Coordinates of C-alpha atoms and ligand atoms in Angstrom, one line a residue:
M1 CA 15.3 -5.8 -16.5
D2 CA 11.8 -7.0 -17.7
K3 CA 9.6 -4.8 -19.8
L4 CA 5.8 -4.6 -20.3
F5 CA 4.3 -4.1 -23.7
I6 CA 0.7 -2.9 -24.1
K7 CA -1.2 -2.5 -27.4
G8 CA -3.7 0.3 -26.8
R9 CA -7.4 0.8 -27.4
S10 CA -8.4 -2.2 -25.2
K11 CA -11.9 -2.4 -23.8
L12 CA -11.7 -4.5 -20.6
K13 CA -14.5 -7.1 -20.2
G14 CA -15.0 -10.0 -17.8
K15 CA -14.1 -10.9 -14.2
V16 CA -10.8 -10.6 -12.3
R17 CA -10.1 -11.6 -8.7
T18 CA -8.4 -9.3 -6.3
S19 CA -5.3 -10.6 -4.5
G20 CA -4.7 -10.2 -0.8
S21 CA -3.6 -6.8 0.5
K22 CA 0.1 -5.9 0.4
N23 CA -0.3 -3.1 2.9
S24 CA -2.1 -5.4 5.3
V25 CA 0.1 -8.4 5.1
L26 CA 3.4 -6.6 5.7
P27 CA 2.6 -5.3 9.2
I28 CA 0.8 -8.5 10.0
M29 CA 4.0 -10.4 9.2
A30 CA 5.8 -8.1 11.6
A31 CA 3.2 -8.6 14.3
C32 CA 4.1 -12.4 14.3
L33 CA 7.4 -11.3 16.0
L34 CA 5.4 -10.5 19.1
T35 CA 5.3 -14.2 20.1
K36 CA 7.5 -17.2 19.8
E37 CA 4.4 -19.3 18.7
R38 CA 3.5 -20.3 15.1
S39 CA 1.2 -18.2 13.0
V40 CA -0.5 -18.9 9.7
I41 CA -1.4 -16.1 7.3
K42 CA -3.6 -16.9 4.2
N43 CA -4.5 -14.9 1.1
V44 CA -1.0 -13.5 0.9
P45 CA -0.1 -11.9 -2.5
D46 CA 3.1 -13.3 -4.2
L47 CA 4.9 -9.9 -4.5
S48 CA 8.5 -8.9 -4.2
D49 CA 7.7 -6.7 -1.1
V50 CA 6.3 -9.8 0.6
R51 CA 9.4 -11.8 -0.3
T52 CA 11.6 -9.0 1.1
M53 CA 9.7 -9.1 4.4
V54 CA 10.1 -12.9 4.4
R55 CA 13.8 -12.5 4.1
L56 CA 13.8 -9.8 6.9
L57 CA 12.0 -12.1 9.3
Q58 CA 14.3 -15.0 8.5
R59 CA 17.3 -12.7 9.0
L60 CA 15.9 -11.9 12.5
G61 CA 15.9 -15.6 13.2
A62 CA 12.3 -16.6 12.5
K63 CA 11.4 -19.7 10.5
V64 CA 9.2 -18.6 7.5
E65 CA 7.6 -20.8 4.8
F66 CA 5.7 -19.1 1.9
C67 CA 3.8 -21.4 -0.4
D68 CA 0.5 -21.2 -2.3
R69 CA -0.2 -17.7 -0.9
T70 CA 0.0 -19.0 2.7
L71 CA 2.7 -17.9 5.1
I72 CA 3.8 -20.1 8.1
I73 CA 5.8 -18.0 10.5
E74 CA 7.6 -19.6 13.5
P75 CA 9.6 -17.0 15.4
G76 CA 10.6 -19.4 18.2
N77 CA 13.4 -17.9 20.4
Y78 CA 14.6 -15.6 17.6
K79 CA 17.4 -13.3 18.7
G80 CA 17.5 -10.7 16.0
D81 CA 16.7 -7.0 16.7
T82 CA 18.1 -5.2 13.6
A83 CA 16.5 -4.2 10.3
T84 CA 19.5 -3.2 8.2
Y85 CA 19.7 -0.4 5.6
K86 CA 19.8 -3.1 3.0
F87 CA 16.2 -4.0 3.8
V88 CA 14.8 -0.6 4.7
S89 CA 16.3 1.1 1.6
V90 CA 14.6 -1.5 -0.6
M91 CA 11.3 -1.4 1.3
R92 CA 10.4 1.4 3.7
A93 CA 7.6 -0.7 5.1
S94 CA 10.4 -2.7 6.9
V95 CA 10.1 0.0 9.5
C96 CA 7.0 -1.8 10.8
V97 CA 9.2 -4.3 12.7
L98 CA 10.3 -1.5 15.0
G99 CA 7.4 -1.8 17.4
P100 CA 7.3 -5.6 17.7
L101 CA 11.1 -5.9 18.1
L102 CA 11.1 -3.3 20.9
A103 CA 8.2 -4.9 22.7
K104 CA 9.6 -8.5 22.4
Q105 CA 13.4 -8.1 22.4
K106 CA 13.5 -4.9 24.5
T107 CA 15.7 -3.4 21.8
A108 CA 15.3 -2.5 18.1
N109 CA 17.9 -1.2 15.6
V110 CA 16.1 -0.1 12.5
S111 CA 17.6 1.8 9.6
L112 CA 16.0 5.2 9.0
P113 CA 14.0 5.0 5.7
G114 CA 15.3 8.3 4.3
G115 CA 13.3 9.4 1.3
C116 CA 12.0 7.8 -1.9
V117 CA 10.6 9.1 -5.2
I118 CA 7.2 9.9 -3.7
G119 CA 8.9 12.2 -1.2
P120 CA 10.5 12.2 2.3
R121 CA 9.5 9.3 4.5
P122 CA 9.9 10.7 8.1
V123 CA 9.5 8.6 11.2
D124 CA 9.0 11.4 13.8
L125 CA 5.6 10.0 14.7
H126 CA 6.9 6.5 15.2
I127 CA 9.6 8.0 17.5
K128 CA 7.0 10.2 19.3
G129 CA 4.8 7.3 20.0
L130 CA 7.6 4.9 21.3
K131 CA 9.0 7.7 23.5
A132 CA 5.5 8.1 25.0
L133 CA 5.5 4.4 25.8
G134 CA 8.8 5.0 27.7
A135 CA 11.4 3.9 25.1
D136 CA 14.8 5.5 25.0
I137 CA 15.4 6.5 21.4
D138 CA 18.8 7.3 19.8
I139 CA 19.7 8.1 16.2
S140 CA 23.1 6.9 15.3
H141 CA 24.8 6.4 11.9
G142 CA 21.5 6.3 10.1
Y143 CA 19.9 3.9 12.5
L144 CA 17.0 4.4 14.9
I145 CA 18.1 2.6 18.2
A146 CA 15.2 2.0 20.6
K147 CA 15.5 0.4 24.1
A148 CA 13.0 -0.3 26.8
K149 CA 13.1 -2.8 29.6
Q150 CA 9.3 -2.6 30.0
L151 CA 7.1 -0.4 27.9
Q152 CA 4.4 1.6 29.9
G153 CA 1.0 2.3 28.5
A154 CA 0.3 6.0 27.7
N155 CA -2.1 8.5 26.1
M156 CA -0.8 10.1 22.9
Y157 CA -1.8 12.1 19.9
L158 CA -0.3 10.6 16.7
G159 CA -1.4 13.1 14.0
G160 CA 1.2 14.9 12.0
A161 CA 1.3 17.6 9.4
Y162 CA -0.3 15.3 6.9
G163 CA -2.8 13.7 9.2
S164 CA -2.7 10.2 10.6
S165 CA 0.1 7.8 9.9
V166 CA -0.6 4.2 8.9
L167 CA 2.6 2.5 9.9
A168 CA 3.2 4.7 12.9
T169 CA -0.2 3.7 14.2
G170 CA 0.7 0.1 13.4
N171 CA 4.0 0.3 15.2
I172 CA 2.6 1.9 18.3
M173 CA -0.4 -0.4 18.4
M174 CA 1.9 -3.5 18.2
A175 CA 4.3 -2.2 20.8
A176 CA 1.4 -1.2 23.2
T177 CA 0.0 -4.8 23.2
L178 CA 2.9 -5.9 25.5
A179 CA 3.1 -2.6 27.5
K180 CA 2.2 -2.4 31.1
G181 CA -1.2 -0.7 31.4
K182 CA -3.5 1.1 28.9
T183 CA -2.5 3.1 25.8
T184 CA -4.8 5.5 24.0
I185 CA -3.8 6.6 20.5
E186 CA -5.6 9.8 19.3
N187 CA -5.7 10.7 15.6
A188 CA -4.8 7.1 14.8
A189 CA -5.0 5.9 11.2
C190 CA -8.1 3.8 10.5
E191 CA -7.3 2.5 7.0
P192 CA -8.7 -1.0 6.4
E193 CA -5.1 -2.4 6.7
V194 CA -4.8 -0.9 10.2
V195 CA -8.1 -2.6 11.1
D196 CA -6.9 -5.9 9.7
L197 CA -3.7 -5.7 11.7
A198 CA -5.7 -5.0 14.9
E199 CA -7.9 -8.0 14.1
M200 CA -4.8 -10.2 13.8
L201 CA -3.4 -8.9 17.1
I202 CA -6.8 -9.6 18.9
K203 CA -6.6 -13.1 17.6
M204 CA -3.1 -13.3 19.1
G205 CA -4.6 -12.3 22.5
A206 CA -4.2 -8.5 22.4
K207 CA -6.9 -6.3 24.0
I208 CA -7.7 -3.6 21.4
K209 CA -10.8 -1.4 21.0
G210 CA -11.7 1.5 18.6
H211 CA -9.6 0.2 15.8
K212 CA -12.2 1.2 13.2
T213 CA -12.0 4.8 14.5
H214 CA -9.4 7.5 14.9
T215 CA -9.0 6.7 18.6
I216 CA -7.6 3.3 19.5
E217 CA -7.3 1.8 23.0
I218 CA -4.9 -1.0 23.9
E219 CA -4.8 -2.7 27.3
G220 CA -1.4 -4.3 27.6
V221 CA -1.1 -8.1 28.3
K222 CA 1.8 -10.2 29.5
S223 CA 2.2 -12.2 26.3
L224 CA 0.7 -13.1 22.9
G225 CA 0.2 -16.4 21.1
G226 CA 0.2 -17.4 17.5
A227 CA -2.9 -17.1 15.3
S228 CA -4.4 -18.0 11.9
H229 CA -5.5 -15.0 9.8
T230 CA -6.7 -14.4 6.2
T231 CA -5.8 -10.9 4.9
I232 CA -8.3 -8.6 3.4
P233 CA -8.4 -8.0 -0.3
D234 CA -6.1 -5.4 -1.8
R235 CA -8.2 -2.3 -2.1
I236 CA -5.6 -0.4 -4.1
E237 CA -5.2 -3.2 -6.7
A238 CA -9.0 -3.4 -6.9
G239 CA -9.3 0.4 -7.3
T240 CA -6.7 0.3 -10.0
F241 CA -8.7 -2.3 -12.0
M242 CA -11.9 -0.3 -11.3
I243 CA -10.3 2.8 -12.9
A244 CA -9.0 0.7 -15.8
A245 CA -12.5 -0.5 -16.5
A246 CA -14.1 3.0 -16.2
M247 CA -11.5 4.7 -18.5
S248 CA -11.6 2.0 -21.2
S249 CA -15.4 1.9 -21.6
G250 CA -15.1 -1.5 -20.1
D251 CA -17.5 -3.8 -18.2
V252 CA -15.6 -5.6 -15.4
I253 CA -16.4 -7.4 -12.1
I254 CA -13.6 -7.2 -9.6
E255 CA -14.2 -10.2 -7.5
G256 CA -13.4 -9.9 -3.8
A257 CA -13.3 -6.1 -3.8
R258 CA -15.1 -4.5 -0.8
A259 CA -17.2 -1.4 -1.4
D260 CA -16.7 -0.4 2.3
H261 CA -13.0 -0.1 1.6
L262 CA -13.4 2.0 -1.5
G263 CA -16.2 4.5 -0.8
A264 CA -14.3 7.6 -1.9
L265 CA -13.3 6.0 -5.2
I266 CA -16.8 4.7 -5.9
D267 CA -18.1 8.2 -5.3
K268 CA -15.6 9.8 -7.6
L269 CA -16.1 7.2 -10.4
K270 CA -19.9 7.7 -10.3
S271 CA -19.3 11.5 -10.7
T272 CA -17.3 10.7 -13.9
G273 CA -20.3 8.9 -15.3
A274 CA -19.2 5.3 -14.6
H275 CA -21.9 2.8 -13.4
I276 CA -20.9 1.0 -10.2
N277 CA -22.7 -1.8 -8.5
S278 CA -21.4 -3.8 -5.6
N279 CA -22.5 -6.9 -3.5
T280 CA -20.8 -9.4 -1.2
D281 CA -19.0 -11.0 -4.2
G282 CA -17.3 -7.8 -5.4
I283 CA -17.7 -4.6 -7.4
K284 CA -19.0 -4.3 -11.0
V285 CA -17.7 -1.2 -13.0
K286 CA -19.2 -0.2 -16.4
G287 CA -17.6 2.7 -18.2
G288 CA -19.8 5.7 -18.9
R289 CA -20.6 7.0 -22.4
T290 CA -18.2 9.9 -21.8
I291 CA -15.9 10.7 -18.9
K292 CA -16.8 13.8 -16.9
P293 CA -14.0 15.7 -15.2
V294 CA -13.8 15.6 -11.4
D295 CA -11.6 17.2 -8.8
V296 CA -9.9 14.9 -6.3
V297 CA -8.1 15.6 -3.0
T298 CA -6.2 12.8 -1.4
L299 CA -6.8 12.4 2.4
P300 CA -6.3 9.7 5.1
F301 CA -9.1 7.0 5.1
P302 CA -12.0 7.3 4.5
G303 CA -10.8 10.1 2.2
F304 CA -9.6 9.4 -1.4
P305 CA -6.5 7.2 -1.1
T306 CA -3.1 8.7 -2.2
D307 CA -2.3 5.2 -3.6
L308 CA -4.9 5.8 -6.3
Q309 CA -4.0 9.3 -7.1
A310 CA -1.7 8.5 -10.1
Q311 CA -4.3 6.2 -11.5
I312 CA -7.3 8.7 -11.4
T313 CA -4.9 11.3 -12.9
A314 CA -4.4 9.0 -15.9
M315 CA -8.1 8.6 -16.3
M316 CA -8.8 12.4 -16.1
C317 CA -6.6 12.8 -19.2
L318 CA -9.6 11.5 -21.2
A319 CA -12.3 13.6 -19.4
K320 CA -14.3 16.1 -21.2
G321 CA -12.9 19.2 -19.4
I322 CA -10.4 20.3 -16.8
S323 CA -9.8 18.3 -13.6
I324 CA -7.7 19.2 -10.6
V325 CA -6.0 16.4 -8.5
T326 CA -4.5 17.6 -5.2
E327 CA -2.1 15.4 -3.3
K328 CA -2.3 16.2 0.4
I329 CA -0.4 13.1 1.7
Y330 CA 2.7 13.0 -0.4
P331 CA 2.9 16.5 -2.1
E332 CA 5.7 15.3 -4.3
R333 CA 3.9 12.2 -5.6
F334 CA 3.8 13.3 -9.2
M335 CA 6.5 11.2 -11.0
H336 CA 3.8 9.9 -13.4
I337 CA 3.0 13.4 -14.8
S338 CA 6.0 13.8 -17.1
E339 CA 5.6 10.3 -18.5
L340 CA 1.8 10.8 -19.0
N341 CA 2.6 14.1 -20.9
R342 CA 5.0 12.1 -23.1
M343 CA 2.0 10.0 -24.0
G344 CA 0.0 13.0 -25.1
A345 CA -1.5 14.2 -21.9
D346 CA -1.7 17.9 -21.1
I347 CA -1.0 18.2 -17.3
I348 CA 0.6 21.1 -15.5
L349 CA 1.8 21.0 -11.9
E350 CA 0.9 23.8 -9.6
G351 CA 2.4 23.1 -6.1
E352 CA 0.5 20.1 -4.7
S353 CA -2.0 20.1 -7.5
A354 CA -2.0 18.6 -11.0
I355 CA -4.2 20.5 -13.5
I356 CA -5.3 18.1 -16.1
K357 CA -6.7 19.3 -19.5
G358 CA -8.8 16.4 -20.7
Q359 CA -10.1 15.2 -24.1
R360 CA -6.6 14.0 -24.9
R361 CA -6.0 11.1 -27.2
L362 CA -3.2 9.3 -25.4
M363 CA -0.5 7.7 -27.6
G364 CA 1.6 4.7 -26.9
A365 CA 5.2 5.5 -26.2
P366 CA 8.3 4.0 -24.5
V367 CA 8.1 5.1 -20.8
M368 CA 9.9 4.4 -17.6
A369 CA 8.3 3.3 -14.3
S370 CA 9.5 5.3 -11.3
D371 CA 7.5 4.0 -8.3
L372 CA 4.8 1.5 -7.7
R373 CA 1.6 3.5 -8.3
A374 CA 3.1 5.8 -11.0
S375 CA 3.8 2.6 -12.9
A376 CA 0.2 1.5 -12.6
A377 CA -0.9 4.8 -14.1
L378 CA 1.3 4.2 -17.1
V379 CA -0.2 0.8 -17.6
L380 CA -3.7 2.3 -17.5
A381 CA -2.6 5.0 -20.0
G382 CA -1.1 2.3 -22.3
L383 CA -4.4 0.4 -22.2
V384 CA -6.3 3.3 -23.8
G385 CA -3.5 4.9 -25.9
E386 CA -3.1 4.7 -29.6
G387 CA -0.4 2.2 -30.5
T388 CA 2.0 0.3 -28.3
T389 CA 3.4 1.4 -25.0
E390 CA 6.7 -0.1 -23.7
I391 CA 7.2 0.2 -19.9
S392 CA 10.7 -0.3 -18.5
R393 CA 11.8 -0.8 -14.9
I394 CA 8.6 -2.7 -14.1
Y395 CA 10.2 -4.2 -11.0
H396 CA 8.5 -1.2 -9.4
L397 CA 5.1 -2.7 -10.5
D398 CA 6.0 -6.2 -9.3
R399 CA 6.3 -4.8 -5.7
G400 CA 2.6 -4.3 -5.4
Y401 CA 0.7 -6.0 -8.3
E402 CA 0.5 -9.8 -8.5
N403 CA 0.5 -11.1 -12.1
I404 CA -0.9 -7.8 -13.4
E405 CA -0.3 -8.7 -17.1
Q406 CA -2.1 -12.0 -16.7
K407 CA -5.0 -10.4 -14.9
L408 CA -5.4 -7.6 -17.5
A409 CA -5.0 -10.0 -20.4
S410 CA -7.8 -12.2 -19.0
L411 CA -10.0 -9.1 -19.4
G412 CA -9.0 -8.7 -23.1
A413 CA -6.0 -6.4 -22.8
K414 CA -3.2 -6.9 -25.3
I415 CA -0.4 -6.9 -22.8
W416 CA 2.7 -9.0 -22.4
R417 CA 6.0 -9.1 -20.5
E418 CA 9.4 -9.5 -22.2
K419 CA 11.9 -11.0 -19.9
E420 CA 15.3 -9.3 -19.9
K421 CA 17.6 -11.1 -22.4
Ligands
EPZ501 C1 1.4 3.5 4.2 O1 2.7 4.1 4.2 C2 1.4 2.7 2.9 N1 2.4 1.7 2.9 C3 1.6 3.6 1.7 O2 1.4 2.8 0.5 C4 0.5 4.7 1.7 O3 0.7 5.6 0.6 C5 0.6 5.4 3.0 O4 0.4 4.5 4.1 C6 -0.5 6.5 3.1 O5 -1.8 5.9 3.0 C7 2.2 0.6 3.7 O6 1.2 0.4 4.3 C8 3.3 -0.5 3.6 P1 2.0 7.2 6.4 P2 3.2 4.8 5.6 O7 2.9 7.1 7.6 O8 2.6 4.3 6.8 C9 3.8 11.5 7.0 C10 2.0 1.9 -1.6 O9 2.0 2.5 -2.7 N2 4.5 11.0 8.1 O10 0.6 7.0 6.6 O11 4.7 4.9 5.5 C11 4.3 11.0 5.7 O12 5.4 11.7 5.2 C12 2.6 2.7 -0.4 O13 1.5 0.8 -1.4 C13 5.1 11.9 9.0 O14 5.1 13.1 8.8 O15 2.6 6.3 5.3 C14 3.1 11.2 4.8 O16 3.1 12.5 4.3 C15 3.2 4.0 -0.7 N3 5.8 11.3 10.1 C16 1.9 11.0 5.7 O17 2.4 11.2 7.1 C17 5.8 10.0 10.3 O18 6.4 9.6 11.4 C18 1.2 9.6 5.7 O19 2.3 8.7 5.8 C19 5.2 9.1 9.4 C20 4.5 9.6 8.4

């Protein structure tokens, strides 16, 4: 397995361009299954998760080409209706083919995601929404089996114990585009990625309103066509680079980043003393003279994103005081804490909160990546730590960050990848 090496005490300076959004393109690829016509998706990041979704669509019978960050998807008269455990166990986001397959093929057999290192990944809200649309749902041998001759529009409340659900909202919205009649989803997710999916569906001929709010209305249509779409920039990649700049006393412009997607992070970084400016070209981050401690609570959009929790936690290790980071979306999402403590951090876990004693001089160390965003936190800690950090199992990182070492090296970081011998 490849390893990343980082020589610490880097100050990041210069410009870096954000790739397209992983969490936008994955459901948009699934949406292409709602029609037999050809769709073209641009600004697609070259990530292992995207390539997994390409293989899943091909397994279902669609023709898919991926070249120069552009996807050409031609479902044609595909016959597949099953997303096997092989795909879902590697990438839980595969569950987002559930809605399109049910709507188009009238049946869908999708492996249950089970859990992962950030905690359980239930699908009760997906099931609740599809049942509301009239689907028969059965759980058998680890698979969710859904059937519906004709989905019927319905009103539903899709909030769960942890608030709205991004992919449940996506699944129900996609299924409802071909249902008979009107569907209203209350407490829908309104993350930018859900909005981007809705924009693609509208281009395909769907009738959707309210997708920038927590109440989405979908008027079913008889069929959808192909469309051409350019995905939004990846706000989590952009936010990761913003935090890297702020915690390394850097001065970086993240080109393509959108301030309207990152309001909560911008607000928090300003409270730490960082200087943030944004315009239509991107976001400029200049590290403050010192890092002030801040408290963070992760919430559904527009709250602070759970996917940036590990990264801000790494930054707070350097703050001049105590910070509390509370994880309300995935309460077990703290795999990064033990590795950060091995690098000299002083963090204790109290339930769903990490209490971070700052003013620590982080030290380079051999560490192990555990999940996508925890790995990013270790990279950030390595950038500022004394000495060299060696990160193993970086396949986790390659799921969601395109060419991260090239991008950071272009900003002056001393970072390189050693391929497995
Ligand atoms: C999406 O996952 C993202 N993945 C995640 O990003 C992100 O962390 C998450 O949304 C929250 O923003 C993709 O978009 C591919 P949820 P999703 O359903 O849709 C609970 C990354 O690092 N829940 O919004 O699967 C769930 O347990 C990944 O890029 C139910 O209770 O997340 C969680 O506590 C990680 N029942 C909360 O809701 C359900 O049926 C939010 O989950 C579904 C979810």
